[in-house]
N, CA, C and O atoms as a DFTB+ gen file, in Angstrom:
380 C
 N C O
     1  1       5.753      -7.983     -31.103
     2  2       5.475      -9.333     -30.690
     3  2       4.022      -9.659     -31.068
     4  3       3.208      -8.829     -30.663
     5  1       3.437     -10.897     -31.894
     6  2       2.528     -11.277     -32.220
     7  2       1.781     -12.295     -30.983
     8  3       1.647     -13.507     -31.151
     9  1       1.380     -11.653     -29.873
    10  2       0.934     -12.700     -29.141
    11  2       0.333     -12.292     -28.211
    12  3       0.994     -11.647     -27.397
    13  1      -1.192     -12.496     -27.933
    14  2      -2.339     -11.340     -27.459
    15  2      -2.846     -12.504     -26.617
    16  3      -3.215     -13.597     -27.047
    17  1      -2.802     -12.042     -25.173
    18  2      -3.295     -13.172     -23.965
    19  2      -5.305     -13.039     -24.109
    20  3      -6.074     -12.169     -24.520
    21  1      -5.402     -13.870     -23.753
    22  2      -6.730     -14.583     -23.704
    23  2      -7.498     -13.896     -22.571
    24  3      -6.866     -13.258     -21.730
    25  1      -8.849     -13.998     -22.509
    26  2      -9.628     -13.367     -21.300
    27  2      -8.933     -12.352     -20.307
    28  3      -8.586     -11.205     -20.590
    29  1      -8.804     -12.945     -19.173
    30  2      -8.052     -12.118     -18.053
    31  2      -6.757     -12.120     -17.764
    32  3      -6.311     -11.862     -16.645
    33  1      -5.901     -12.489     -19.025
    34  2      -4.400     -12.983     -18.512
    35  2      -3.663     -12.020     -19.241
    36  3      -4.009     -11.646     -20.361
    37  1      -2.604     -11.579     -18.617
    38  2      -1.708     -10.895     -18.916
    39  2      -0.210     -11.348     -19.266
    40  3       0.244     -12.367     -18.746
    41  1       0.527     -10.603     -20.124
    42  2       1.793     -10.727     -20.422
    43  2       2.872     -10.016     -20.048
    44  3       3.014      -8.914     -20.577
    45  1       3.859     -10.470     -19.071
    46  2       4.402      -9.463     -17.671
    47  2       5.825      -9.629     -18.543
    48  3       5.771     -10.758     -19.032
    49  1       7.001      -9.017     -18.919
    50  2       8.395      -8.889     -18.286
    51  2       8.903      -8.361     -16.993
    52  3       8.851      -7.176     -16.663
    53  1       9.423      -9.385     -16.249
    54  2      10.117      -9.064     -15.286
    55  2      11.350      -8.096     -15.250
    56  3      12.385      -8.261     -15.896
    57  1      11.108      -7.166     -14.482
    58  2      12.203      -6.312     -14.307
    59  2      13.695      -6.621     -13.590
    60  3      13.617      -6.729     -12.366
    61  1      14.529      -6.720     -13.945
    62  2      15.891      -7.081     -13.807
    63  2      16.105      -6.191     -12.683
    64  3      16.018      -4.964     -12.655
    65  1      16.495      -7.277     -11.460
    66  2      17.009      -6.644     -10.310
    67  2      18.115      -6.336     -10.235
    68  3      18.797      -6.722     -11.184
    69  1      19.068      -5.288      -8.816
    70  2      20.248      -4.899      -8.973
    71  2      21.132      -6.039      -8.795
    72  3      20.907      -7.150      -8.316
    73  1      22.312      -5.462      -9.341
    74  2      23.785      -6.458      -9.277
    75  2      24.010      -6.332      -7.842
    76  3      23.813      -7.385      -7.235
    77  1      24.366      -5.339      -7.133
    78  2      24.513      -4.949      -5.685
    79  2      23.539      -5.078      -4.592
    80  3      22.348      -5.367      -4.708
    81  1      24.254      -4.807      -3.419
    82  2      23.636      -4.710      -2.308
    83  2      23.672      -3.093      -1.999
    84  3      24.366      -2.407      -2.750
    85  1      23.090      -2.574      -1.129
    86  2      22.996      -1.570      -0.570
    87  2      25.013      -0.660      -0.016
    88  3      25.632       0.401      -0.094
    89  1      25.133      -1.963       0.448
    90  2      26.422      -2.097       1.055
    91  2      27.293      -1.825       0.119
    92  3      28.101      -0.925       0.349
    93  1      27.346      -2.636      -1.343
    94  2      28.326      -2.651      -1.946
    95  2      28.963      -4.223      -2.624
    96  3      29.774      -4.408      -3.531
    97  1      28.241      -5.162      -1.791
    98  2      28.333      -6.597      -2.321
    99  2      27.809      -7.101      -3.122
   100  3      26.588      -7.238      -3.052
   101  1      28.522      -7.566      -4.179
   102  2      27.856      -8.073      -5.747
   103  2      26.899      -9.765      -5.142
   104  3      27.111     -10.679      -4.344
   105  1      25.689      -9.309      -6.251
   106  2      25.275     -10.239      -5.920
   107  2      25.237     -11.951      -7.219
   108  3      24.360     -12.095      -8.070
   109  1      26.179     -12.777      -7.030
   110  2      25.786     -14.028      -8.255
   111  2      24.488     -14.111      -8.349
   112  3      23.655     -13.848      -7.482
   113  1      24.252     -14.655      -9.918
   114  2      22.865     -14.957     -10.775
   115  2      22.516     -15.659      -9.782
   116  3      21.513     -15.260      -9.189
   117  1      23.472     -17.420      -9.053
   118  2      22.860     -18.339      -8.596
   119  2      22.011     -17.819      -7.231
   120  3      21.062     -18.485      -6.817
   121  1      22.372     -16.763      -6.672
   122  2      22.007     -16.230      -5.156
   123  2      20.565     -15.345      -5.242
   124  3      19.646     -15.500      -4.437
   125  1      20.544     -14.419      -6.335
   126  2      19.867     -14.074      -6.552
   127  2      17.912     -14.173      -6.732
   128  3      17.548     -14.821      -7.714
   129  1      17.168     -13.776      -6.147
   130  2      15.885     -14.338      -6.314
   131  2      14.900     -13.326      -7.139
   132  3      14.799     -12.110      -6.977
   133  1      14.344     -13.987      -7.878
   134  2      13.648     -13.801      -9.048
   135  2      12.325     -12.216      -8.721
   136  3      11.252     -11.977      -8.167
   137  1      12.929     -11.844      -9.171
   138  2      12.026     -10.158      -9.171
   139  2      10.530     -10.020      -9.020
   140  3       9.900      -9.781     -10.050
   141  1       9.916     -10.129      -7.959
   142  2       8.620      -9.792      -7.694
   143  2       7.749      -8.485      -8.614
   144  3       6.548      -8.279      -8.438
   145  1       8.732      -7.564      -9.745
   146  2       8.261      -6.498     -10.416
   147  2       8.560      -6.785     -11.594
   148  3       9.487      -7.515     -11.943
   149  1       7.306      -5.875     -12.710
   150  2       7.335      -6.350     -13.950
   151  2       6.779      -5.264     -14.443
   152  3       6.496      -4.233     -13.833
   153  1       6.528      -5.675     -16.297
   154  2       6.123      -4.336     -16.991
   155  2       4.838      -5.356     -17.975
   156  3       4.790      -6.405     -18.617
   157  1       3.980      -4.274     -17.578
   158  2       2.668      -5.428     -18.419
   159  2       3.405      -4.713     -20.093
   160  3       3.839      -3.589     -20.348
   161  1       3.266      -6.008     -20.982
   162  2       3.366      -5.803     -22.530
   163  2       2.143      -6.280     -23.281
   164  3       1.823      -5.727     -24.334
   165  1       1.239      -7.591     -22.626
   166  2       0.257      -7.007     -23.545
   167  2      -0.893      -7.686     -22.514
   168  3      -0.697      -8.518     -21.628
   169  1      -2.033      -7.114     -22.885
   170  2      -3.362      -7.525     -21.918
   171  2      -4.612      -8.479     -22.793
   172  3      -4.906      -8.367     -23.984
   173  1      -5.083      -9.225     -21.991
   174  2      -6.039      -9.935     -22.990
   175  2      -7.299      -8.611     -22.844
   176  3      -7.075      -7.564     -22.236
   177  1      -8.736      -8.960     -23.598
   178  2      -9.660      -8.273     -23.158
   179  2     -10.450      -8.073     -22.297
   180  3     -11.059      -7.011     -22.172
   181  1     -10.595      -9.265     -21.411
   182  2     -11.135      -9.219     -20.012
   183  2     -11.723     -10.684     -19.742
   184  3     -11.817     -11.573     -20.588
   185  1     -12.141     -10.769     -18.254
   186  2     -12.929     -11.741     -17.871
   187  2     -14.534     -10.928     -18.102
   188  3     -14.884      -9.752     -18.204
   189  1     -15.364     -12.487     -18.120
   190  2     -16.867     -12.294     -18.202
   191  2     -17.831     -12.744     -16.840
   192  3     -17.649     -13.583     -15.958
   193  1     -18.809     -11.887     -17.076
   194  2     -19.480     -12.069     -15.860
   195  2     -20.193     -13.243     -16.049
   196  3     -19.904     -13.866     -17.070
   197  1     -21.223     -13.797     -15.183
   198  2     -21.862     -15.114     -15.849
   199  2     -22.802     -14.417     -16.843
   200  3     -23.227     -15.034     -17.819
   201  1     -23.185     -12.929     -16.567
   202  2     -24.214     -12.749     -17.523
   203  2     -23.796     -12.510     -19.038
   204  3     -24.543     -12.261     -19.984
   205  1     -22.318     -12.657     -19.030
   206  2     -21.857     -12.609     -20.599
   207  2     -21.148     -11.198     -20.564
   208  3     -20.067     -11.104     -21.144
   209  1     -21.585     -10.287     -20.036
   210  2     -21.104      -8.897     -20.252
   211  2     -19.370      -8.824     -19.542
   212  3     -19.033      -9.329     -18.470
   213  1     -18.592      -8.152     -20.376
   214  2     -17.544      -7.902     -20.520
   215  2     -17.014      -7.067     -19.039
   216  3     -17.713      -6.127     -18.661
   217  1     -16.011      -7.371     -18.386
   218  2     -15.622      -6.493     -17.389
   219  2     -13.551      -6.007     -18.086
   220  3     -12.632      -6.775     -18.369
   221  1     -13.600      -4.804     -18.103
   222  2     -12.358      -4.130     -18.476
   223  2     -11.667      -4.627     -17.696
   224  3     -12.238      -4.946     -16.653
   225  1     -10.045      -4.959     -17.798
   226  2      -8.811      -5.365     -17.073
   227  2      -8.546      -3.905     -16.491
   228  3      -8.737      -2.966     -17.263
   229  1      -8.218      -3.699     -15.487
   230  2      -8.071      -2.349     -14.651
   231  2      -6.131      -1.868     -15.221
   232  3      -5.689      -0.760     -14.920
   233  1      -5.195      -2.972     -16.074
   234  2      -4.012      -2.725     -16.395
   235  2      -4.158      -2.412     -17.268
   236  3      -5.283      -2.624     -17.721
   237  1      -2.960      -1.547     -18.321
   238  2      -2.586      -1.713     -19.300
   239  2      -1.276      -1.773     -19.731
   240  3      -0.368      -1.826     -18.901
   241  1      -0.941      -1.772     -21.531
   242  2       0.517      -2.096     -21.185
   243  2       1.671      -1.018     -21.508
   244  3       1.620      -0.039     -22.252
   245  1       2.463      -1.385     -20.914
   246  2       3.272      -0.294     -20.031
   247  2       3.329      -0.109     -18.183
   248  3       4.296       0.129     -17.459
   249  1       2.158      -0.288     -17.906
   250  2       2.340      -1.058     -16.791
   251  2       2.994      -1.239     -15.811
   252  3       2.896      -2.430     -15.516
   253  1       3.783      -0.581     -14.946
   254  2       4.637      -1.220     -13.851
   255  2       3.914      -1.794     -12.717
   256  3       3.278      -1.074     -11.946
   257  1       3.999      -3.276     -12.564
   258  2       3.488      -3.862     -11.692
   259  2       4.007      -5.008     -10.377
   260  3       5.058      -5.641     -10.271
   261  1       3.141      -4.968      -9.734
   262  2       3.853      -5.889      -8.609
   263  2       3.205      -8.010      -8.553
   264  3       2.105      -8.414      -8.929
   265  1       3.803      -8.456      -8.251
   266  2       3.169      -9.908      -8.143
   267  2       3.533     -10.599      -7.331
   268  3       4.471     -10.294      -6.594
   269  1       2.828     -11.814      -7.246
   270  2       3.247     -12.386      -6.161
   271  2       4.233     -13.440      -6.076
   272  3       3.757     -14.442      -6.609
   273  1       5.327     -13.639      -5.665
   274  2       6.072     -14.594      -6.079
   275  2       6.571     -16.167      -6.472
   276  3       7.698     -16.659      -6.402
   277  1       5.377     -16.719      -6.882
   278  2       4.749     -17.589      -7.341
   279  2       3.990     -17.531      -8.642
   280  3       3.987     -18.428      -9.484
   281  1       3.441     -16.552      -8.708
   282  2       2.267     -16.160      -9.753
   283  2       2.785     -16.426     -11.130
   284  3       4.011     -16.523     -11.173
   285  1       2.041     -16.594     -12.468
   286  2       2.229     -16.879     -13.471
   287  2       2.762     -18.617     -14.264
   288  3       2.866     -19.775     -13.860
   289  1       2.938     -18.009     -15.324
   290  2       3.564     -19.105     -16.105
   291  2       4.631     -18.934     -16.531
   292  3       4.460     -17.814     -17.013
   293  1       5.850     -19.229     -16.783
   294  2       7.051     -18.596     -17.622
   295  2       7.231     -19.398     -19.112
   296  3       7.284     -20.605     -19.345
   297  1       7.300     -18.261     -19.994
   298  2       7.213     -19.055     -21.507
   299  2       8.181     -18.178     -22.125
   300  3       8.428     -17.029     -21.759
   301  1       8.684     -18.768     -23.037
   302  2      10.153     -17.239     -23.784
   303  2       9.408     -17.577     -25.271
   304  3       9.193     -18.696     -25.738
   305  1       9.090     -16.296     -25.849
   306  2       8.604     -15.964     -26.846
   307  2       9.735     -14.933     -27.458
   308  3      10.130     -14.003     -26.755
   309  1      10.241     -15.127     -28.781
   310  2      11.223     -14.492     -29.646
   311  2      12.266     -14.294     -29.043
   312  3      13.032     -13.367     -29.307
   313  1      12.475     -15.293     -27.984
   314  2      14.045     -15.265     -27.455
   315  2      13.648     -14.922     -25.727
   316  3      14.194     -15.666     -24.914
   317  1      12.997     -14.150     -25.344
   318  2      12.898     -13.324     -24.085
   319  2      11.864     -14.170     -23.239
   320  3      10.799     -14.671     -23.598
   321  1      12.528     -14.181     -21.948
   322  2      11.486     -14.923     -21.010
   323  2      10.680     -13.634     -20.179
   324  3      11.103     -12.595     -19.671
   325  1       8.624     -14.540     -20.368
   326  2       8.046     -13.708     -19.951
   327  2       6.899     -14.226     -19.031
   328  3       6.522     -15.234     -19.628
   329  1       6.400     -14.143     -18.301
   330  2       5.675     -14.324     -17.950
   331  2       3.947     -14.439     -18.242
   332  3       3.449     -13.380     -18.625
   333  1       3.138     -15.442     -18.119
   334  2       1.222     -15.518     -18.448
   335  2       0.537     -15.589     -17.267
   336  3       0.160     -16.688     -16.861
   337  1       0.283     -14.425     -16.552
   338  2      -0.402     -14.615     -15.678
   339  2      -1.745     -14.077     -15.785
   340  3      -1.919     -13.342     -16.757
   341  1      -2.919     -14.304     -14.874
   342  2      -4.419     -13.839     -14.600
   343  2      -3.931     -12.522     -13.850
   344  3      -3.056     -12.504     -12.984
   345  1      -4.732     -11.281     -14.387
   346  2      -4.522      -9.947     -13.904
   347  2      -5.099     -10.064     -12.161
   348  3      -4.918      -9.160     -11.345
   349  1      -5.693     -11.161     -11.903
   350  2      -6.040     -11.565      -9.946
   351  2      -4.917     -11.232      -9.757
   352  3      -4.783     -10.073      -9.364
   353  1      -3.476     -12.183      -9.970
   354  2      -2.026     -12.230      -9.283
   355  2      -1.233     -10.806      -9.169
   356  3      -0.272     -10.517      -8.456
   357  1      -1.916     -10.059     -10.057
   358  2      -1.218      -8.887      -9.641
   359  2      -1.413      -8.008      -8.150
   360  3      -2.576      -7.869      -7.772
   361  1      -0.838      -7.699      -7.706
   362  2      -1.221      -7.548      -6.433
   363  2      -0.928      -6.036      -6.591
   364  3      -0.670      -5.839      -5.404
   365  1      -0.776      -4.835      -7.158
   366  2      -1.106      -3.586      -8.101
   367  2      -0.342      -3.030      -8.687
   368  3       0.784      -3.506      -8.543
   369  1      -0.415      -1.953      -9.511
   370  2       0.325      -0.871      -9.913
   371  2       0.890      -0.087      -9.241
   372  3       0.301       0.391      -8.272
   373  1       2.639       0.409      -9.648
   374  2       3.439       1.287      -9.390
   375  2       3.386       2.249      -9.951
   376  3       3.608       2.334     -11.159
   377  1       3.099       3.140      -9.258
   378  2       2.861       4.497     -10.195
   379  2       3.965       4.791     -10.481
   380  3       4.178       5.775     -11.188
């Protein structure tokens, strides 16, 4: 994928939640709510301090991460919907 996020923003796929319940009850697309977990694919280079100097994004990609359910932008690039969010919204890594 040709497409490298800007300052502090990141490029998330959401991870596809289960069909089931615990129980055994299928769950419809329409019922279903949109996956709070994702996989960073690509990272910009960072935010700047006011003094100009560079601060590292603490992610990288590969990434399993958590967010908040609101957070981002949704844009589908080469077919696949993904998410543009600021590495703030992440709320952290899954080891």
């Amino acid at each position: 994928m040709a497409f490298k996020p800007l300052h502090d923003r990141v490029l998330v796929r959401r991870v596809e939640s289960d069909e089931k319940t615990k129980g055994g009850l299928i769950i419809p697309d329409t019922a279903k709510e949109k996956p709070a977990e994702g996989e960073i694919v690509s990272v910009g280079e960072g935010a700047r301090k006011d003094s100009g100097e560079l601060i590292a994004p603490a992610v990288k990609a590969g990434d399993k991460v958590l967010f908040g359910k609101w957070s981002g932008t949704e844009v589908t690039l080469d077919g696949e919907e993904l998410l543009i969010m600021k590495e703030s919204d992440i709320l952290g890594i899954i080891g």
